[in-house]
PDB file of C-alpha atoms and ligand atoms in Angstrom:
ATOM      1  CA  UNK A 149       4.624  11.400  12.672  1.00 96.00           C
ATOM      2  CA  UNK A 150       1.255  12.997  13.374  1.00 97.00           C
ATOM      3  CA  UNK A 151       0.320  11.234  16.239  1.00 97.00           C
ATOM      4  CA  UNK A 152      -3.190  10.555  18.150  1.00 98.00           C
ATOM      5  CA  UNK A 153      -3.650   8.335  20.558  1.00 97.00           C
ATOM      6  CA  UNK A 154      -6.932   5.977  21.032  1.00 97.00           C
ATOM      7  CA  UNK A 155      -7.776   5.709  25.021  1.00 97.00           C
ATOM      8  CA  UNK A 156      -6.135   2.511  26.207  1.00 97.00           C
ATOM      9  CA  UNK A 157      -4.132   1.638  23.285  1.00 98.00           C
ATOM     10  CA  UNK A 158      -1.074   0.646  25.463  1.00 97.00           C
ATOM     11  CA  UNK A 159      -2.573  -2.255  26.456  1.00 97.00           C
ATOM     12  CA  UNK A 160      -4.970  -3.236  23.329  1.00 98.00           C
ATOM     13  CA  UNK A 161      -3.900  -6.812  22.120  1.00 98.00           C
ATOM     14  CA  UNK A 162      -4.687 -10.006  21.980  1.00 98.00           C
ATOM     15  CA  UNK A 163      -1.740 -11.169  23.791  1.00 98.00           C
ATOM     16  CA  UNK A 164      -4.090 -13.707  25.794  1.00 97.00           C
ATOM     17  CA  UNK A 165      -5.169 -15.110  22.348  1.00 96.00           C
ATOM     18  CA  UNK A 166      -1.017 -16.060  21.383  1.00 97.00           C
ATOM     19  CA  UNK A 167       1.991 -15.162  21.366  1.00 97.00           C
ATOM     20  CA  UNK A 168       3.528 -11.584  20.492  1.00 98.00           C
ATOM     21  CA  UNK A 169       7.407 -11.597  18.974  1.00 97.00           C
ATOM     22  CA  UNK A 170       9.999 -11.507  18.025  1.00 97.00           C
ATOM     23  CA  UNK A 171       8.848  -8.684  15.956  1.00 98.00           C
ATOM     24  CA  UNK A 172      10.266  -9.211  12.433  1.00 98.00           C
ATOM     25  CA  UNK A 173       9.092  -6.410  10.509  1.00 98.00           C
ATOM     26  CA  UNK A 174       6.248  -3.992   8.915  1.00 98.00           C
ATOM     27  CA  UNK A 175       2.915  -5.024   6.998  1.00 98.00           C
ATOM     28  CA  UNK A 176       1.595  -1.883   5.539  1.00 98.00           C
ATOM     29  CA  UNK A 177      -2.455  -2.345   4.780  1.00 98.00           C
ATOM     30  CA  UNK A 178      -5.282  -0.236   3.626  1.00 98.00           C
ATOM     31  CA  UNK A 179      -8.349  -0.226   4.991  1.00 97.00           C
ATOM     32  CA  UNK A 180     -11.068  -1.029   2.227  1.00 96.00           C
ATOM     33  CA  UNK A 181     -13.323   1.445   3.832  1.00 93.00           C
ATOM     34  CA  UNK A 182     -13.831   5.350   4.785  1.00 91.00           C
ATOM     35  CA  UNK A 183     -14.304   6.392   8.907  1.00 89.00           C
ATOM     36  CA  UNK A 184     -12.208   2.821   9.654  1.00 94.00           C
ATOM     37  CA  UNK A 185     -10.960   3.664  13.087  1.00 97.00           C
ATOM     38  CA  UNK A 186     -13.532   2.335  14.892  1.00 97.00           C
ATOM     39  CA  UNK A 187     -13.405  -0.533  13.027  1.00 97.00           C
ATOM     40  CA  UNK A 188     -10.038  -1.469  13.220  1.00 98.00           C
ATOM     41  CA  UNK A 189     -10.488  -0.604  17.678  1.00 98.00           C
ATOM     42  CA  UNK A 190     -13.360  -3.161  17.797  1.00 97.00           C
ATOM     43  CA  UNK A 191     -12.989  -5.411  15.124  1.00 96.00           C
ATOM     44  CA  UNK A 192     -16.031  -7.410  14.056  1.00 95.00           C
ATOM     45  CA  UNK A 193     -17.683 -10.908  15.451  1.00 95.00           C
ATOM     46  CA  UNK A 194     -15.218 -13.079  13.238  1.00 95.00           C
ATOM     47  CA  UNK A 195     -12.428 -10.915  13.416  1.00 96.00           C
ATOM     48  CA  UNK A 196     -12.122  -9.405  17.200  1.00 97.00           C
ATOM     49  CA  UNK A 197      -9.640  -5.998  17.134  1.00 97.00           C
ATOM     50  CA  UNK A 198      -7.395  -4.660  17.256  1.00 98.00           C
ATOM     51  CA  UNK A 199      -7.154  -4.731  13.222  1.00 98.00           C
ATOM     52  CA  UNK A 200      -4.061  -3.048  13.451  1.00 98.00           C
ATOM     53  CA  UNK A 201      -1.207  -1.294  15.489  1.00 98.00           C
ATOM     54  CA  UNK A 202      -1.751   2.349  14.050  1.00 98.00           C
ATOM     55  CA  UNK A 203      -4.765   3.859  11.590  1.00 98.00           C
ATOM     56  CA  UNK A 204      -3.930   6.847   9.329  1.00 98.00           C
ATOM     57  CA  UNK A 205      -6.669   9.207   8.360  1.00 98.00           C
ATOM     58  CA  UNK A 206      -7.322  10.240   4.900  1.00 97.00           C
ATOM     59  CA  UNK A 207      -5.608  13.092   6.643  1.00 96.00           C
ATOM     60  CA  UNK A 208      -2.974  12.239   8.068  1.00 97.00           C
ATOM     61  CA  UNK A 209      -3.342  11.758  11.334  1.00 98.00           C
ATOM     62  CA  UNK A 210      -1.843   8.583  12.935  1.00 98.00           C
ATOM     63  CA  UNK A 211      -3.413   7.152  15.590  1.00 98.00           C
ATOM     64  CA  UNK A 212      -2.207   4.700  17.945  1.00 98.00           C
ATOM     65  CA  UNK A 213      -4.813   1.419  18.477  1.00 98.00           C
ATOM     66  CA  UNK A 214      -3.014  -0.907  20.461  1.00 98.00           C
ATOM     67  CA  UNK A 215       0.293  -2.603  21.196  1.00 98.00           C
ATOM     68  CA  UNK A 216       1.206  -6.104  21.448  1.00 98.00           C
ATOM     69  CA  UNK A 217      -0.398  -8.869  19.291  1.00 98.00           C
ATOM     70  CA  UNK A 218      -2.891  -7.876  16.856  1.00 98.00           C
ATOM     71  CA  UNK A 219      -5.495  -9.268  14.041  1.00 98.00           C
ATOM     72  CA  UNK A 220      -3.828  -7.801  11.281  1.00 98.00           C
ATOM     73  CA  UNK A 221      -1.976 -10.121   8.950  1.00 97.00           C
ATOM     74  CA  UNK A 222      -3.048 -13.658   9.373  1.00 97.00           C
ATOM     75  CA  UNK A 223      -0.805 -16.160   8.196  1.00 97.00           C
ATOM     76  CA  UNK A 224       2.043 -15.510   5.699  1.00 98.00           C
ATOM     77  CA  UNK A 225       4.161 -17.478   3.192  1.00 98.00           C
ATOM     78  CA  UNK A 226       7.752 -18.757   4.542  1.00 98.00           C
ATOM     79  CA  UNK A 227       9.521 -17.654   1.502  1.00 98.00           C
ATOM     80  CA  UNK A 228       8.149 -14.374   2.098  1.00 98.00           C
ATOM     81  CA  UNK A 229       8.377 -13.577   5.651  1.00 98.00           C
ATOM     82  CA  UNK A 230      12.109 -15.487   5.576  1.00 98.00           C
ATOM     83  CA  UNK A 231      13.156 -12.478   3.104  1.00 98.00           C
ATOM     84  CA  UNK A 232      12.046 -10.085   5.756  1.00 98.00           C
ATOM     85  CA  UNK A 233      14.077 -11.495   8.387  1.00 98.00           C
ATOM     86  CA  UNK A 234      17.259 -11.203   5.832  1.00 97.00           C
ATOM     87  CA  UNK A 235      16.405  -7.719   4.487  1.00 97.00           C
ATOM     88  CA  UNK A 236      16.797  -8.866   1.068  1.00 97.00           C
ATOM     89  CA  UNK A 237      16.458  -6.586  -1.684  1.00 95.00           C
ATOM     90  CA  UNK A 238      14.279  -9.106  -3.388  1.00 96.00           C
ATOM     91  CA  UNK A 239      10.777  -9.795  -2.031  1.00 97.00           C
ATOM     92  CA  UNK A 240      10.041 -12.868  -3.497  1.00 97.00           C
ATOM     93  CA  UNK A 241       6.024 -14.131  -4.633  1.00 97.00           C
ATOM     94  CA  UNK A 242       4.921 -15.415  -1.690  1.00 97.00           C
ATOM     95  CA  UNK A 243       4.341 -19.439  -1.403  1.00 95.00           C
ATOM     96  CA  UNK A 244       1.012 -20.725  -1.505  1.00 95.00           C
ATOM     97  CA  UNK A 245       1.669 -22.347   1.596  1.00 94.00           C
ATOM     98  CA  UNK A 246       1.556 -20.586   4.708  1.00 91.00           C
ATOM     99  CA  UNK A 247       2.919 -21.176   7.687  1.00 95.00           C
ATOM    100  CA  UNK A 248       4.116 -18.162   9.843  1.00 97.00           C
ATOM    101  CA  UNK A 249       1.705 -16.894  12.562  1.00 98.00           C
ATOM    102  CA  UNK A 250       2.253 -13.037  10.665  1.00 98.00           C
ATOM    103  CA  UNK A 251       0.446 -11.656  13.867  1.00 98.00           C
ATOM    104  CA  UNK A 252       3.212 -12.724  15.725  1.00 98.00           C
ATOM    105  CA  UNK A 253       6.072 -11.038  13.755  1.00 98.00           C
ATOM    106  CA  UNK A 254       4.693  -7.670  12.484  1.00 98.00           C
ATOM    107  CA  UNK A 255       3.673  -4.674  13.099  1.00 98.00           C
ATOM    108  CA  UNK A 256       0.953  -3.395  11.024  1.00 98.00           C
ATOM    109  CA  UNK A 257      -0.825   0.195   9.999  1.00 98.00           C
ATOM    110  CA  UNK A 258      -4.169   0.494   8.361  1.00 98.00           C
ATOM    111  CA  UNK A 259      -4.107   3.485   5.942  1.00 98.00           C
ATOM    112  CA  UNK A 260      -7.334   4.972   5.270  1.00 98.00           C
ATOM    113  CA  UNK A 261      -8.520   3.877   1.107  1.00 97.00           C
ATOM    114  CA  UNK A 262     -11.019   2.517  -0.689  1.00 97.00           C
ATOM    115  CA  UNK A 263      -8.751   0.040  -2.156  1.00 96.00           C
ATOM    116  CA  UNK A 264     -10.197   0.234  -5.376  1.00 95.00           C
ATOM    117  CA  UNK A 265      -7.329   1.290  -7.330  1.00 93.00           C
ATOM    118  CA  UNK A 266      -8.785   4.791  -7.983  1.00 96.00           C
ATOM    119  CA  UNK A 267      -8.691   6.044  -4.566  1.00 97.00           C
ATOM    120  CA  UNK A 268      -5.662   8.601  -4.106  1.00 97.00           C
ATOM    121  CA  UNK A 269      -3.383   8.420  -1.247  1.00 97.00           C
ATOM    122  CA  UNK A 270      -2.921  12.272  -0.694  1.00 97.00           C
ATOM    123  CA  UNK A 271       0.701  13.526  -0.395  1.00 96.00           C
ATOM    124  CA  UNK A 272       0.121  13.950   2.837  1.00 96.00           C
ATOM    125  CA  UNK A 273      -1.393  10.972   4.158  1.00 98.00           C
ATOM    126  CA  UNK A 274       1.307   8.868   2.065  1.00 98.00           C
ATOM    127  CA  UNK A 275       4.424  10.748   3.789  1.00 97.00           C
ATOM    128  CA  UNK A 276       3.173  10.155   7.374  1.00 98.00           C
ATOM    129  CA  UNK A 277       2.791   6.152   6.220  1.00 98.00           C
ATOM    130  CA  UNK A 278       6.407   6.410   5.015  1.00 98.00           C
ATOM    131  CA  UNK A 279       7.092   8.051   8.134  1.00 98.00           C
ATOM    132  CA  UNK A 280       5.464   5.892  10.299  1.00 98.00           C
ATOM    133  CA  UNK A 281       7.307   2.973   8.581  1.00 98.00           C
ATOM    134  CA  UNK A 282      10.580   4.341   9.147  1.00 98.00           C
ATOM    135  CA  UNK A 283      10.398   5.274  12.846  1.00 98.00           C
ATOM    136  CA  UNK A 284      10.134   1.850  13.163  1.00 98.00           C
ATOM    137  CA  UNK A 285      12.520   0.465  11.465  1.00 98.00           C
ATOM    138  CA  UNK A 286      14.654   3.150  12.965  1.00 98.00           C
ATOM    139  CA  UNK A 287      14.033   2.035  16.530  1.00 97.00           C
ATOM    140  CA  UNK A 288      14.895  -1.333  15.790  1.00 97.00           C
ATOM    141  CA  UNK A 289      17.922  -0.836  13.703  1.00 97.00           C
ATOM    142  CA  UNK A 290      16.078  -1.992  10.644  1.00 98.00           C
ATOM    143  CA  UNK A 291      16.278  -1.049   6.794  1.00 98.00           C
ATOM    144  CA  UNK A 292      13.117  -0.377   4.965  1.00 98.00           C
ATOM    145  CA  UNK A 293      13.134  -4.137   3.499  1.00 98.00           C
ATOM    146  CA  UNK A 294      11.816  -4.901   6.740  1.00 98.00           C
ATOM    147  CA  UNK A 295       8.728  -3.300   5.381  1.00 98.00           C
ATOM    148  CA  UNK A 296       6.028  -5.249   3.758  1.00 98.00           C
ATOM    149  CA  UNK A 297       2.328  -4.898   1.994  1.00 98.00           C
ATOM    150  CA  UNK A 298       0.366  -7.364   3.319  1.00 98.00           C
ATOM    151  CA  UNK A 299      -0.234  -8.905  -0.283  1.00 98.00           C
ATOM    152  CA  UNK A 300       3.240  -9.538  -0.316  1.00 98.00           C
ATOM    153  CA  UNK A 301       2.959 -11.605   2.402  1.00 98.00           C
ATOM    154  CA  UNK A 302      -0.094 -13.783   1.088  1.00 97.00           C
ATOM    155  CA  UNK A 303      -1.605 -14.378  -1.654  1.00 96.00           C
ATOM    156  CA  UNK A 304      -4.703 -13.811  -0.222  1.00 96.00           C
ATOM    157  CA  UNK A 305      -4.871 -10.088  -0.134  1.00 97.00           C
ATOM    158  CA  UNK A 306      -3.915  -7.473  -2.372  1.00 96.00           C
ATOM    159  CA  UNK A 307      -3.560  -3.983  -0.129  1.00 97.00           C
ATOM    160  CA  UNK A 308      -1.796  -2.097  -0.208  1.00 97.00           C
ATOM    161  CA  UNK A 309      -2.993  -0.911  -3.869  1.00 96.00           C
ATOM    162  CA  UNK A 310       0.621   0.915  -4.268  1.00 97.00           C
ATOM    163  CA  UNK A 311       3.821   0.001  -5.533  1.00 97.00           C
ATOM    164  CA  UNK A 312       5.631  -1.580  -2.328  1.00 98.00           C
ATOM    165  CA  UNK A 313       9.150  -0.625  -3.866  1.00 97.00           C
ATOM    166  CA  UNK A 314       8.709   2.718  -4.072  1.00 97.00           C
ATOM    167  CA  UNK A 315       7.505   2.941  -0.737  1.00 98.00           C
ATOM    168  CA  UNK A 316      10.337   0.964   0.626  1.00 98.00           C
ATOM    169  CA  UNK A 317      12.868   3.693  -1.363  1.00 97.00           C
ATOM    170  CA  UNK A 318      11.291   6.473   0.653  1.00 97.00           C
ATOM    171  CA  UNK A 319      11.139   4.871   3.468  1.00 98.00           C
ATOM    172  CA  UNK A 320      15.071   4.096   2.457  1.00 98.00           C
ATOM    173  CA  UNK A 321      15.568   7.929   1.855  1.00 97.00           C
ATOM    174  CA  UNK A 322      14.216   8.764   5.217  1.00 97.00           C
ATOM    175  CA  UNK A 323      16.239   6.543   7.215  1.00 97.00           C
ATOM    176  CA  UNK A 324      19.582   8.485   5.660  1.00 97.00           C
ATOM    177  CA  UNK A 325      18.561  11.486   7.602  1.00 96.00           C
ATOM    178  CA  UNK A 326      17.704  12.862  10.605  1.00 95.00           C
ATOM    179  CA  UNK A 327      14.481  11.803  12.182  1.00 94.00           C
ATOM    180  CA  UNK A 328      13.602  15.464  12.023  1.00 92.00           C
ATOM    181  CA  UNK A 329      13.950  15.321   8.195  1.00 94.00           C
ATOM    182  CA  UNK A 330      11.473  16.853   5.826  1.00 89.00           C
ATOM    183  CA  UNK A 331      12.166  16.035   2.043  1.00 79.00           C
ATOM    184  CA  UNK A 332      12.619  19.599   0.589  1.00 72.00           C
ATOM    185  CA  UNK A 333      11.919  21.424   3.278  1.00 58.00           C
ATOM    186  CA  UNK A 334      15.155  23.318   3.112  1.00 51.00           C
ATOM    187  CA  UNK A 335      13.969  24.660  -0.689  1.00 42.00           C
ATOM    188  CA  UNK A 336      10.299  26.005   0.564  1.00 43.00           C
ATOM    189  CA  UNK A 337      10.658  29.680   0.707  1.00 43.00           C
ATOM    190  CA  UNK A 338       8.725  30.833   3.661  1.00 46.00           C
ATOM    191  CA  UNK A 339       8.931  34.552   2.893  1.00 48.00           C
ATOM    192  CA  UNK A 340       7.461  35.979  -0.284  1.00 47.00           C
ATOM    193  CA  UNK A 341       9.541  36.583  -3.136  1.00 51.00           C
ATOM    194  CA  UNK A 342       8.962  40.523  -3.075  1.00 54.00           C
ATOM    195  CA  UNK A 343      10.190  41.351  -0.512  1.00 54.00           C
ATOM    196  CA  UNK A 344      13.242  43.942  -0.677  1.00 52.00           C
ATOM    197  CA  UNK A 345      16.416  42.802   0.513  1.00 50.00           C
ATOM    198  CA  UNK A 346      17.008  43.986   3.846  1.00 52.00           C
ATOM    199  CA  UNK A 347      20.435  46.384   4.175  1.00 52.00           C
ATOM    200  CA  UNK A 348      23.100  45.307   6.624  1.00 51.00           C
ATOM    201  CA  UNK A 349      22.407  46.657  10.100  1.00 54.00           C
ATOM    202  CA  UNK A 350      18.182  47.350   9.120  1.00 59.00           C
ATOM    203  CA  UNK A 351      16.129  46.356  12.041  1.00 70.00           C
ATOM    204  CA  UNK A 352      13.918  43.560  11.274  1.00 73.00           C
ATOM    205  CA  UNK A 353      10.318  44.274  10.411  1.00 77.00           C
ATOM    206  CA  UNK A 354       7.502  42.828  12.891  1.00 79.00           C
ATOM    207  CA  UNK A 355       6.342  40.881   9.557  1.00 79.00           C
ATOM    208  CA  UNK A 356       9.849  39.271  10.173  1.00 77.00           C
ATOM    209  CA  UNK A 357       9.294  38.673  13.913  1.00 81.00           C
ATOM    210  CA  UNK A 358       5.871  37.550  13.721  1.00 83.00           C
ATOM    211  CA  UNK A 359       7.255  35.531  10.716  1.00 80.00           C
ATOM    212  CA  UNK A 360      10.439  33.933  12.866  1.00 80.00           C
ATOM    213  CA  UNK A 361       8.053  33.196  15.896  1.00 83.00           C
ATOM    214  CA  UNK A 362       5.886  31.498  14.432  1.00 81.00           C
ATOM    215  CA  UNK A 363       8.684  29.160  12.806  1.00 78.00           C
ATOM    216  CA  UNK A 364      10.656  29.066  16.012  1.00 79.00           C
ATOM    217  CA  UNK A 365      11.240  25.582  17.097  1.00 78.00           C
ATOM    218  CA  UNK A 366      10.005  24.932  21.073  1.00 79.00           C
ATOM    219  CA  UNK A 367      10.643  22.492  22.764  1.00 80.00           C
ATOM    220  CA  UNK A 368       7.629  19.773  23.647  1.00 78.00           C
ATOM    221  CA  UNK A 369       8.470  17.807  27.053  1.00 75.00           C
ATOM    222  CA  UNK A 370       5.729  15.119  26.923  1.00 75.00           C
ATOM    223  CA  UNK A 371       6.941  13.872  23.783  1.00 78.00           C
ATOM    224  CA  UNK A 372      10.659  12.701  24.023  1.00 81.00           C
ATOM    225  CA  UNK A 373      12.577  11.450  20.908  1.00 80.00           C
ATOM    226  CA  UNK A 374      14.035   7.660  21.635  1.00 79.00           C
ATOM    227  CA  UNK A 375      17.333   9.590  23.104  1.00 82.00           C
ATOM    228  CA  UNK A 376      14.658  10.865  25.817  1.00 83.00           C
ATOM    229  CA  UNK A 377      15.267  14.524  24.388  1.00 83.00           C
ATOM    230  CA  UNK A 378      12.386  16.182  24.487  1.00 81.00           C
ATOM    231  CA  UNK A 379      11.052  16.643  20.506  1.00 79.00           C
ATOM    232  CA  UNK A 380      11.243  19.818  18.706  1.00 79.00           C
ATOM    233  CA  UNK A 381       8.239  21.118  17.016  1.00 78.00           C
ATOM    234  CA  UNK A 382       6.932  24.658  15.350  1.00 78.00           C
ATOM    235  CA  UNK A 383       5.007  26.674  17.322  1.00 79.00           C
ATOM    236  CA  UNK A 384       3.160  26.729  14.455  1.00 77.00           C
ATOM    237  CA  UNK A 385       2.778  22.871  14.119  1.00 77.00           C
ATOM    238  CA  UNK A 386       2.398  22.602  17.484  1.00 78.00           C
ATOM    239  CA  UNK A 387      -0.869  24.958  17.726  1.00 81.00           C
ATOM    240  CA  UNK A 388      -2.540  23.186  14.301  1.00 78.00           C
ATOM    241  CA  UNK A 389      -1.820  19.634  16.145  1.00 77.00           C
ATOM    242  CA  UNK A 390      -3.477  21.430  19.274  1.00 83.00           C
ATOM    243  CA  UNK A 391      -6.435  22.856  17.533  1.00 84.00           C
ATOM    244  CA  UNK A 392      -7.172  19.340  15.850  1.00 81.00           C
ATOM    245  CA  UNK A 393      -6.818  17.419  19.535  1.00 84.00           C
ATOM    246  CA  UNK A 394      -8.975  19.773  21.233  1.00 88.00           C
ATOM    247  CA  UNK A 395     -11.818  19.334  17.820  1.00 87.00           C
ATOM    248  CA  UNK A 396     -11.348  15.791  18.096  1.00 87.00           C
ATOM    249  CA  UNK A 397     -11.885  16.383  21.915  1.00 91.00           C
ATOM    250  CA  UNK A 398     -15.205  18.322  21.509  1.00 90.00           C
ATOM    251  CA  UNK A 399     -16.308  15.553  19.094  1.00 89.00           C
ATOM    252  CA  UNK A 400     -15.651  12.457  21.559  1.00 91.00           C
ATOM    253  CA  UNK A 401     -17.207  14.502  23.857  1.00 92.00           C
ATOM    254  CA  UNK A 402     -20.861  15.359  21.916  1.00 91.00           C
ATOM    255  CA  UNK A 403     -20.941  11.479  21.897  1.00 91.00           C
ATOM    256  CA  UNK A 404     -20.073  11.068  25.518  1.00 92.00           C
ATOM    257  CA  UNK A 405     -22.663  13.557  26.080  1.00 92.00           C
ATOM    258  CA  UNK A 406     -25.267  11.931  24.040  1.00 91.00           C
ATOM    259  CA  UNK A 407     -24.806   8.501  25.335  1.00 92.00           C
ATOM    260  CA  UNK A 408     -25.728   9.463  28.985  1.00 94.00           C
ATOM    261  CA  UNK A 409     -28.642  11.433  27.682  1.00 91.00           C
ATOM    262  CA  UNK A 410     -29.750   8.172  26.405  1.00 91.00           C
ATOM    263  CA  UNK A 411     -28.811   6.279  29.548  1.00 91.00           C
ATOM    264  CA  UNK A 412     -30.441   8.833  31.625  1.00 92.00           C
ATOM    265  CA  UNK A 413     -34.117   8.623  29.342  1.00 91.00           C
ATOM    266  CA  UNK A 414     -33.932   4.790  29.893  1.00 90.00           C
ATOM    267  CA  UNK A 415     -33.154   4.795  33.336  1.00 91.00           C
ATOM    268  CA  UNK A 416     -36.169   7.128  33.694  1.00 90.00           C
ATOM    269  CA  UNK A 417     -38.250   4.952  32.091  1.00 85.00           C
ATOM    270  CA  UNK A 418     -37.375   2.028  34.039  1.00 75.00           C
TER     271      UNK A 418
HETATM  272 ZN1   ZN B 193      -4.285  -6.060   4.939  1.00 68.10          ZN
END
């Protein structure tokens, strides 16, 4: 998963508000909105954040909110969070009645979408969803019918606006591999197809090396894996997820910037 991480999410809940677990399962949402990070930090007056556990960007880009309890799913229907708990295949209608505290039991992400049907979930921001979705369920020992949209826990909502089941089946497909796993990656050719086939004992070109460094997994040892291995990641990977940090970076800081000009101005005037 493409990670970011929101300063203080660690300790972003509303713990102090009731209680948080047994965690149950997965409530997958969408946000109803574009540039819904912020949103889903603060919350609004009625609704006080965190909205959610994790927010994925139109982009891609997951970013961690908080941990712990969270204002994300409300109440749910018994019938519905029950087959949860039991991993049935079937998840029924929910009830109209509805009972279970839902921010109690569930984890939730907020995927970046209009939520007016029309609105595309790129490839891209879809896979890191289903990945998302399945590291969790992976941690906990879980199968993907621990994962939910939040209108199949209530009546009351209808995100996300995709089909649930198919999500669940890739979510399903993940959790047969690896972690590590990228559907098809295997059949990508990274070279062109031109290119003459080498003879036995040729040197390799430094189109090959350049090529094979680039690829090369290293190894990254502030991000372990749950074994406490630290991950493996492309140096090529690695210096795109870099190069969007430090842009992200230069952007939080122009605001931080801006905000003390402002301070400054009014303490001058005072
Ligand atoms: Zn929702």
């Amino acid at each position: 998963v493409r990670t970011a991480e929101s300063p203080g999410w660690r300790s972003r809940n509303r713990n102090h508000k009731g209680p948080w677990g047994p965690v149950n399962g997965i409530v997958i949402h969408h946000t109803a909105g574009r540039d819904s990070l912020r949103l889903c930090i603060e919350g609004t007056a009625d609704l006080p954040g965190p909205l959610c556990h994790t927010h994925l960007s139109k982009a891609g880009v997951a970013t961690l909110v908080g941990y712990g309890r969270a204002n994300h799913a409300g109440t749910f229907a018994a019938n519905a969070h029950n087959a949860v708990v039991a991993e049935a295949a079937i998840h029924p209608r929910p009830d109209a009645a509805e009972p279970i505290d839902g921010n109690r039991h569930y984890y939730g992400i907020e995927i970046e979408n209009l939520g007016n049907g029309t609105d595309p979930y790129p490839e891209a921001q879809y896979d890191q969803a289903v990945r998302w979705a399945a590291a969790i369920c992976r941690l906990h020992g879980w199968t993907a019918h621990s994962v939910i949209g939040h209108k199949e826990g209530t009546r009351r909502k209808i995100d996300p606006t995709f089909d649930m089941a198919v999500f669940r089946a890739r979510v399903a497909e993940r959790l047969k591999h690896p972690a590590d796993w990228s559907p098809g990656s295997a059949a990508t050719p990274t070279k062109p197809a031109t290119e003459p086939p080498k003879e036995e004992g040729d040197m390799p070109s430094a189109k090959d090396i350049a090529a094979a460094v680039w690829e090369h997994p290293i190894e990254n040892q502030f991000r372990k894996d749950s074994a406490g291995k630290p991950r493996r990641i492309a140096a090529q990977d690695f210096m795109e997820y870099g190069d969007k940090h430090h842009d992200d970076i230069v952007a939080r800081l122009d605001r931080l910037t801006a905000a003390i000009e402002r301070l400054t101005a009014a303490l001058i005037k005072e």
